[in-house]
Short mmCIF file of C-alpha atoms in Angstrom, two decimals:
data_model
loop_
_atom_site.label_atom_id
_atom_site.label_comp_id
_atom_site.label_asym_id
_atom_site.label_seq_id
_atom_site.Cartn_x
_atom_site.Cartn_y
_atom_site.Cartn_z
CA UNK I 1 0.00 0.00 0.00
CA UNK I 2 1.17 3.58 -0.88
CA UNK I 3 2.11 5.95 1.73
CA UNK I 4 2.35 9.63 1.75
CA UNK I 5 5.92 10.77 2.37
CA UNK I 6 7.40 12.42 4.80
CA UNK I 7 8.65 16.02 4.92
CA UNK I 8 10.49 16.76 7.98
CA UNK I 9 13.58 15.08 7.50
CA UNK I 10 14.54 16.43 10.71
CA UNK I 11 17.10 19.11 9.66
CA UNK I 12 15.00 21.91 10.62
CA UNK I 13 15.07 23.16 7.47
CA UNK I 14 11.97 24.23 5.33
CA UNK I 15 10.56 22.33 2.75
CA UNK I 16 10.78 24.04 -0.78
CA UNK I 17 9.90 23.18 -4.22
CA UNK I 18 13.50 22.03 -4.53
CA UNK I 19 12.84 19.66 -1.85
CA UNK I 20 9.47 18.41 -3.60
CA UNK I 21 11.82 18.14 -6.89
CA UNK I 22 14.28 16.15 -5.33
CA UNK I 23 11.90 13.42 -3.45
CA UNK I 24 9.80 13.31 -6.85
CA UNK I 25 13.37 12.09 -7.93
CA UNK I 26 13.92 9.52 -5.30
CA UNK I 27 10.33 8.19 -6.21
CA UNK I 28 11.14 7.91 -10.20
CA UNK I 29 14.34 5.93 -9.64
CA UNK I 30 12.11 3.51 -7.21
CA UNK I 31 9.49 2.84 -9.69
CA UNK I 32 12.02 2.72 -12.38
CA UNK I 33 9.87 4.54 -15.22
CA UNK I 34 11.24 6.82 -17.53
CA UNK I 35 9.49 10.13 -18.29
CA UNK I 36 8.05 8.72 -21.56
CA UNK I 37 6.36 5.92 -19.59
CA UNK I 38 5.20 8.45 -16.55
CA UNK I 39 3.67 10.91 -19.71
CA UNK I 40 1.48 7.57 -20.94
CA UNK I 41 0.81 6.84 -17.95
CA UNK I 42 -0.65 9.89 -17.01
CA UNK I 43 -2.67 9.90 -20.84
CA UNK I 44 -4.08 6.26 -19.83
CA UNK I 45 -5.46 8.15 -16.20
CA UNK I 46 -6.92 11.32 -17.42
CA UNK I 47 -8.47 9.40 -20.26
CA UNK I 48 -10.31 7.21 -16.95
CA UNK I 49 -11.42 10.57 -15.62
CA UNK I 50 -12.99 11.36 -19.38
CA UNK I 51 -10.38 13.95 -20.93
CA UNK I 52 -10.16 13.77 -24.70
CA UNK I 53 -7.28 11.11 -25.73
CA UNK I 54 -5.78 13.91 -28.02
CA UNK I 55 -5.82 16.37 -24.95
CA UNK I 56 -4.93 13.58 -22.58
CA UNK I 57 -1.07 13.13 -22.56
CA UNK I 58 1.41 15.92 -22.14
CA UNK I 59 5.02 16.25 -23.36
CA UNK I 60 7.73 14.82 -21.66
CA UNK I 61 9.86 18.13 -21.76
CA UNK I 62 6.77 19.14 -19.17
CA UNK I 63 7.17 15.80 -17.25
CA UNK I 64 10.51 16.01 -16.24
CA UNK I 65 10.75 19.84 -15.58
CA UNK I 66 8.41 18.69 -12.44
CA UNK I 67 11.56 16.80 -11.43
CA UNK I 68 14.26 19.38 -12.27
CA UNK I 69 15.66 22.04 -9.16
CA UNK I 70 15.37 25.55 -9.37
CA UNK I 71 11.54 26.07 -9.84
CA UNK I 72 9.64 28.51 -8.71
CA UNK I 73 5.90 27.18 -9.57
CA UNK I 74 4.68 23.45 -9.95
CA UNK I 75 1.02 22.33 -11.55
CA UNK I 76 -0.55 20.86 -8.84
CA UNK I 77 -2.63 18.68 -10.91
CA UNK I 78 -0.01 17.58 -12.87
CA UNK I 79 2.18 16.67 -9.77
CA UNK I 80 -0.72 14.70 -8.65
CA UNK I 81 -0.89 12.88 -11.99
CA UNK I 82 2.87 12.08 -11.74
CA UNK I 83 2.55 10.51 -7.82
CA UNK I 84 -0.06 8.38 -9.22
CA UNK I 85 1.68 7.51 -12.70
CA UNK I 86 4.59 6.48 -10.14
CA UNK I 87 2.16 4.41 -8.56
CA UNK I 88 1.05 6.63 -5.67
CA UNK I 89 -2.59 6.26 -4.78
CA UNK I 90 -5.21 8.90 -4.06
CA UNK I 91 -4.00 9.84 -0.56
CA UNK I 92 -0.66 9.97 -1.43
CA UNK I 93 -1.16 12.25 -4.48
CA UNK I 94 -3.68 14.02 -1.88
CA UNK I 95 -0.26 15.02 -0.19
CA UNK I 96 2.33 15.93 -2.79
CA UNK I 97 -0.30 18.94 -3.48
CA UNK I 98 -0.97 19.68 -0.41
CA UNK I 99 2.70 19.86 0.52
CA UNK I 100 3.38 21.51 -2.89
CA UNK I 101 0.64 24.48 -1.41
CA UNK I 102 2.29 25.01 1.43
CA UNK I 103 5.23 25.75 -0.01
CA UNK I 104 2.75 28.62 -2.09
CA UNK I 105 1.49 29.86 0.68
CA UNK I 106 4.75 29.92 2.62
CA UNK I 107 6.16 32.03 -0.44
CA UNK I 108 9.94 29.78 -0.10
CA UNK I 109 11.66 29.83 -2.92
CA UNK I 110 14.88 27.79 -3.93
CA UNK I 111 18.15 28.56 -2.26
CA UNK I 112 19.77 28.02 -6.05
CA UNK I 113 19.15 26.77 -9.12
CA UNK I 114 21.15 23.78 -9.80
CA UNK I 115 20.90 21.26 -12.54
CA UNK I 116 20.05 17.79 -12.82
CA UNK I 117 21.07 14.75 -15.18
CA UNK I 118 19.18 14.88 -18.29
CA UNK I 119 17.50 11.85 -19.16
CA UNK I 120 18.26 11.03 -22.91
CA UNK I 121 14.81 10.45 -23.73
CA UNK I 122 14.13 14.52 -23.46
CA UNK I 123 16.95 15.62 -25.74
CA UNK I 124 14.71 14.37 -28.47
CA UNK I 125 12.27 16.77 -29.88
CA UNK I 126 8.72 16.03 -27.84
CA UNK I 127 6.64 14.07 -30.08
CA UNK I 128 3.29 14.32 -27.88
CA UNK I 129 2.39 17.59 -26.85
CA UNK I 130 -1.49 18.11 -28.65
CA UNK I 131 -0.88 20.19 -31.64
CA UNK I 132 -1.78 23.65 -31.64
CA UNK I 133 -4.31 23.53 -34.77
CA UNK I 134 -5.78 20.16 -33.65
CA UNK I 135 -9.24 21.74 -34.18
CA UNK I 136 -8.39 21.96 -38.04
CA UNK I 137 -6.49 18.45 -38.13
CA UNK I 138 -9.41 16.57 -36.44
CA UNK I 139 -12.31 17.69 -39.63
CA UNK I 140 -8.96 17.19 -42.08
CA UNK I 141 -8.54 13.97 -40.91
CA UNK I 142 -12.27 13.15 -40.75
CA UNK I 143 -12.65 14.30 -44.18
CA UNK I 144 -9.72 12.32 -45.41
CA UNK I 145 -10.56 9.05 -44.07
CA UNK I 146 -13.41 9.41 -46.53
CA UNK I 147 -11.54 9.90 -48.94
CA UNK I 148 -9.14 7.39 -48.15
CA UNK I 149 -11.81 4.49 -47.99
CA UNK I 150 -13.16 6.02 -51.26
CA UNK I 151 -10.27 5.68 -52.92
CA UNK I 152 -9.62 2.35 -52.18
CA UNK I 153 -13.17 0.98 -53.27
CA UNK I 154 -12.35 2.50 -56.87
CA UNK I 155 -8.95 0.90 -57.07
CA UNK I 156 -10.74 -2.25 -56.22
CA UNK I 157 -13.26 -2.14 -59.01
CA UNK I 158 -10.69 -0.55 -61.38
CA UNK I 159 -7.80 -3.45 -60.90
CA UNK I 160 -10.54 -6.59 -60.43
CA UNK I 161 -8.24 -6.93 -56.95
CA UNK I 162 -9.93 -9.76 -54.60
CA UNK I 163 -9.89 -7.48 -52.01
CA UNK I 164 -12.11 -4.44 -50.08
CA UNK I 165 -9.63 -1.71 -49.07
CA UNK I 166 -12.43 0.29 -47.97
CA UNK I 167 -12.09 0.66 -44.46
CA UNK I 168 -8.15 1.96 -44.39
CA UNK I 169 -9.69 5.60 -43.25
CA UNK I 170 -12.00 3.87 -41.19
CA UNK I 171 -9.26 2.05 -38.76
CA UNK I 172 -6.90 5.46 -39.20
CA UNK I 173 -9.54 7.82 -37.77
CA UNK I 174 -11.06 4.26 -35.24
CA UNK I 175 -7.87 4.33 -33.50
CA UNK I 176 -6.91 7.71 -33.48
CA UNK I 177 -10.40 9.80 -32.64
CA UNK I 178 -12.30 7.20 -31.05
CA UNK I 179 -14.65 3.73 -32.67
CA UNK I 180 -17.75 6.68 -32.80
CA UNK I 181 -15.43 8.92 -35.13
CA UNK I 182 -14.60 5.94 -37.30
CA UNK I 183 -18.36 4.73 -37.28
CA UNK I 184 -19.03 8.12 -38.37
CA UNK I 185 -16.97 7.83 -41.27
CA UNK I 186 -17.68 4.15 -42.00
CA UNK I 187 -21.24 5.45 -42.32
CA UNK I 188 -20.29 8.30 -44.23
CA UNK I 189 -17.73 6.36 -46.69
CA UNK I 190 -20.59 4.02 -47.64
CA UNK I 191 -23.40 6.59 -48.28
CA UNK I 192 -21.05 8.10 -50.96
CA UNK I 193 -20.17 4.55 -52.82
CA UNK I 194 -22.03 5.43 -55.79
CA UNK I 195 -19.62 8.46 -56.41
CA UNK I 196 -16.74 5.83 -57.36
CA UNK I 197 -19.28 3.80 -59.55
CA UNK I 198 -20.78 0.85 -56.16
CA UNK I 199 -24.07 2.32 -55.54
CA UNK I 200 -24.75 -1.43 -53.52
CA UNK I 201 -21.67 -0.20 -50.98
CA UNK I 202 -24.96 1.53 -48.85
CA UNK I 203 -25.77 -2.00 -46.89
CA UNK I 204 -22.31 -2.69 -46.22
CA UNK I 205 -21.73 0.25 -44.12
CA UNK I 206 -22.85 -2.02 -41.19
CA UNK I 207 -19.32 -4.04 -42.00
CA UNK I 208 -17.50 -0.85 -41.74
CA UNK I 209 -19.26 0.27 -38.72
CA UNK I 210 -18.38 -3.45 -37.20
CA UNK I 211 -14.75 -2.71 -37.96
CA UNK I 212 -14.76 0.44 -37.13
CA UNK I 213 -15.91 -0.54 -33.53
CA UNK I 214 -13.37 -3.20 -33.01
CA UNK I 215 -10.30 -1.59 -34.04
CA UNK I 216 -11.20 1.56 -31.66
CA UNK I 217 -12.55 -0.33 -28.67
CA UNK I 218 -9.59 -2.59 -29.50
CA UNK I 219 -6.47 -0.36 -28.73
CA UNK I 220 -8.18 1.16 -26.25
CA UNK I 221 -10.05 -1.18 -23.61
CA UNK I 222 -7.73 -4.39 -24.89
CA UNK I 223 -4.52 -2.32 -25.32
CA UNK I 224 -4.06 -4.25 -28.67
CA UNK I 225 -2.31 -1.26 -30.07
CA UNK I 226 1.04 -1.91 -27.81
CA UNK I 227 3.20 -4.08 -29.93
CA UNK I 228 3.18 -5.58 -33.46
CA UNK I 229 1.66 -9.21 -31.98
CA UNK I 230 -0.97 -7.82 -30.53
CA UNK I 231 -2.15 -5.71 -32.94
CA UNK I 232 -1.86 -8.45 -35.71
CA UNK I 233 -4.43 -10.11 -33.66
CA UNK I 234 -6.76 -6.81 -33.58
CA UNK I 235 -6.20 -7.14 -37.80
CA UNK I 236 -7.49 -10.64 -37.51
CA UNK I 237 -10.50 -10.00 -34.92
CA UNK I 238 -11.54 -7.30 -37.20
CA UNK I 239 -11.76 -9.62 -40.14
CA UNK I 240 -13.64 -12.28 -37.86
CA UNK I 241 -16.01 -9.91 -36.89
CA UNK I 242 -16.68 -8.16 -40.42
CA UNK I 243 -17.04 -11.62 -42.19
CA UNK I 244 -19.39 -12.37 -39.51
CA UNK I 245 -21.52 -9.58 -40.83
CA UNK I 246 -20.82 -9.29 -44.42
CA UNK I 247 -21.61 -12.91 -44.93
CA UNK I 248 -25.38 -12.91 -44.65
CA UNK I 249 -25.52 -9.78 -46.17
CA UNK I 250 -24.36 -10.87 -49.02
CA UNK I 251 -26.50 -14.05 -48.95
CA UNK I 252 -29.34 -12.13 -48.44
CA UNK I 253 -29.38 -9.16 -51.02
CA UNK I 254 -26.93 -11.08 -53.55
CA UNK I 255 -27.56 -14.39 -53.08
CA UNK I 256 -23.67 -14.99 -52.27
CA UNK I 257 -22.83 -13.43 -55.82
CA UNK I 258 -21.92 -9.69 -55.13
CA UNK I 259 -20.07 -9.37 -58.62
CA UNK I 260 -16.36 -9.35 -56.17
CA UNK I 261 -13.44 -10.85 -56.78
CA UNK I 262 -13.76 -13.43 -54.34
CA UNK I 263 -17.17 -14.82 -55.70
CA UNK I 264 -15.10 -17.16 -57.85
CA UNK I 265 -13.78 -18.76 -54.29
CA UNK I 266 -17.27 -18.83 -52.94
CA UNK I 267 -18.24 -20.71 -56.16
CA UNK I 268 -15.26 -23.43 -55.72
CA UNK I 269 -16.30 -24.23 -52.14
CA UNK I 270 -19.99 -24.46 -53.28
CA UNK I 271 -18.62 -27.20 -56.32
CA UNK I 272 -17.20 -29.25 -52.95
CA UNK I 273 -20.51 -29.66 -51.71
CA UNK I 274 -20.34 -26.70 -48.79
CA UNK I 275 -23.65 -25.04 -48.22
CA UNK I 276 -24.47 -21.47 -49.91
CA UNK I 277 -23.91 -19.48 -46.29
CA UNK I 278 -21.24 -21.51 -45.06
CA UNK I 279 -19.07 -21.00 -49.06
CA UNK I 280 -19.79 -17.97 -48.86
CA UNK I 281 -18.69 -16.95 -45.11
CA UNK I 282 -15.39 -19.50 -45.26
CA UNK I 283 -14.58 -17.28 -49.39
CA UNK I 284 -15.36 -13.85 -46.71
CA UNK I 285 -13.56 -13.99 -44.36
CA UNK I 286 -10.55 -15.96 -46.23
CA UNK I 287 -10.22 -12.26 -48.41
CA UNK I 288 -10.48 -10.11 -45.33
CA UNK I 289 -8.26 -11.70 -43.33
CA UNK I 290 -5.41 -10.44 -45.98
CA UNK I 291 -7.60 -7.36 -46.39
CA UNK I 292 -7.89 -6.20 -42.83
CA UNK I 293 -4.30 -7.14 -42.06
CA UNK I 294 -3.24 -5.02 -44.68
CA UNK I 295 -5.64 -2.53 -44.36
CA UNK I 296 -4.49 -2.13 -40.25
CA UNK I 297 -0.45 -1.65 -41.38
CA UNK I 298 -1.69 0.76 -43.53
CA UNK I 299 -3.70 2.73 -40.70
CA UNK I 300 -0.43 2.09 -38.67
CA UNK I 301 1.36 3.83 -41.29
CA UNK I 302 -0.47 6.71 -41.83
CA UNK I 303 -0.69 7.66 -37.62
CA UNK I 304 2.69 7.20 -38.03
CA UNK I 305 3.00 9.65 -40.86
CA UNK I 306 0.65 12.06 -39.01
CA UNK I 307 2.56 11.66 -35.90
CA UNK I 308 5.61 12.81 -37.13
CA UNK I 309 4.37 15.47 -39.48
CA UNK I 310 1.64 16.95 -37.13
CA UNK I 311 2.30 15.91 -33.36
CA UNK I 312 -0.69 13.70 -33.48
CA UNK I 313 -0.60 12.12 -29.77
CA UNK I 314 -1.88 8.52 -30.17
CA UNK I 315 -1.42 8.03 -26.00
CA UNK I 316 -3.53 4.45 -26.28
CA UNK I 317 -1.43 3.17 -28.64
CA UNK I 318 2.38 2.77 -27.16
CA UNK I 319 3.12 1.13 -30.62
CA UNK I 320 2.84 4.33 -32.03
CA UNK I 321 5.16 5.20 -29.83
CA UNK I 322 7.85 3.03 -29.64
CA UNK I 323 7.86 2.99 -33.66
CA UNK I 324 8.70 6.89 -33.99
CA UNK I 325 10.47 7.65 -31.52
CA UNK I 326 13.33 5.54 -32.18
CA UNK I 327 13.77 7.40 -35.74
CA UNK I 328 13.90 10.58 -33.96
CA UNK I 329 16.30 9.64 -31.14
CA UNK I 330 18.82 8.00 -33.24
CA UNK I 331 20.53 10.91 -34.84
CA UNK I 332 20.80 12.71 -32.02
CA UNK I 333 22.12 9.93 -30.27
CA UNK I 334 24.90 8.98 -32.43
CA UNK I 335 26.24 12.86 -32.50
#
């Protein structure tokens, strides 16, 4: 159990921010998390208490000046969200503040400003503060998801491919903005098939709406958006559960024959004897596994893109992460 720490060391002297700075230090090095991890940590709690995800984590160059000497003002909020990223509970945060306004009220200041070791993780530039024209990027990306899953419907029809590609804007905006956002543009995509020459796309929105749901609920209430394994398996529950709903839709307004590429594989398994549903579910979900496998690398790609291009903070996906900030860090750290 976490207790509140103690400030009177006994040396009569007063407590100061300095102080505060220096026993914030002491607890980092105990719970042996590196400003990176205490900034997603603190996304993953203020995302608990309802804060937008793209409001949610703040830069690490913020994080660790909370630990550095010489300060003359702290964030009480955010010092409470570092105790309890640290693994501090309630109470304990309860009393960094408190001790944190005393000092306040006490008016102490620092008796110098000295520096501290600089963690190599901050020399890089910060990667998640929320970008400053975030309220333009969010409609921009809305809008291009559309066109993104637009897009890939026509080169579908135009190259005969046996797959969808339909839902690539879908899973970018899903896992970015939310598995509402990406319903919204699942819904949207759809409605606007007959513009690239599939005026039957309408019905299928409820497949894009499926997906859209799954990858969005997926990295963030089953964390499948931490590593490459686990998010391959969010790929392949995606494709599950689309298949699962495509299938008797297509039964039931095409009769299994939709005019797609994979209609020819449905046909094969119905020459073997296998029932119309059952051909025509096992021919599915056989194309959207490679389709919503490729589909989710491509999403990956493009947060990746927008990550480094426009400070996109993806704080519920550490995949994100951990695949750009490497590229980043490694010039730096080889000068």
């Amino acid at each position: 159990m976490s207790t509140a720490p103690s400030f009177d060391d006994g040396s009569g002297e007063a407590d100061s921010l300095d102080r505060i700075a220096s026993d914030l230090r002491v607890r980092k090095e105990r719970s042996g998390r590196s400003y990176a991890d205490i900034a997603r940590r603190i996304a993953e709690l203020r995302i608990d208490r309802g804060v937008a995800a793209s409001a949610a984590q703040p830069p690490r160059s913020t994080i660790s000046d909370a630990f550095r000497d010489g300060r003359t003002w702290v964030d009480p909020v955010l010092l409470g969200d570092i105790v309890r990223a640290l693994g501090g509970d309630e109470e304990e945060a309860a009393a960094w503040v408190a001790r944190s306004s005393a000092v306040r009220r006490g008016g102490r200041r620092p008796p110098a400003r000295r520096k501290m070791p600089v963690e190599p993780s901050i020399l890089t530039p910060p990667l998640d503060p929320v970008p400053a024209r975030l309220g333009l990027l969010k409609p921009a990306m809305l809008v291009g998801a559309v066109a993104l899953n637009l897009l890939g419907i026509l080169v579908v029809q135009t190259l005969h491919l046996p797959l969808f590609l339909d839902m690539i804007g879908t899973a970018v905006v899903a896992m970015a903005l939310g598995p509402w956002h990406g319903a919204g543009v699942a819904v949207v995509s759809n409605l606007l098939g007959f513009t690239v020459g599939v005026p039957d796309a309408m019905p299928f929105a409820l497949v894009n709406l499926v997906g859209a749901l799954v990858w969005g609920y997926g990295v963030r209430r089953a964390r499948m958006g931490d590593d490459i394994r686990r998010f391959f398996g969010l790929n392949l529950l995606a494709a599950v559960a689309c298949s699962l709903v495509g299938a008797p839709l297509n039964v039931l307004l095409f009769g299994g024959v939709s005019g797609h590429g994979f209609d020819t594989v449905t046909s094969s398994f119905e020459t073997m004897g296998v029932p119309l549903i059952a051909a025509t579910f096992s021919s599915n979900l056989l194309t959207s596994v490679f389709d919503k496998t490729l589909v989710g690398f491509l999403a990956l790609m493009v947060l990746l893109w927008l990550r480094a291009t426009k400070r996109l903070p993806v704080p519920h996906m550490s995949l994100v992460d951990r695949l750009s900030t490497p590229a980043v860090a490694r010039p730096r750290a080889e000068t």
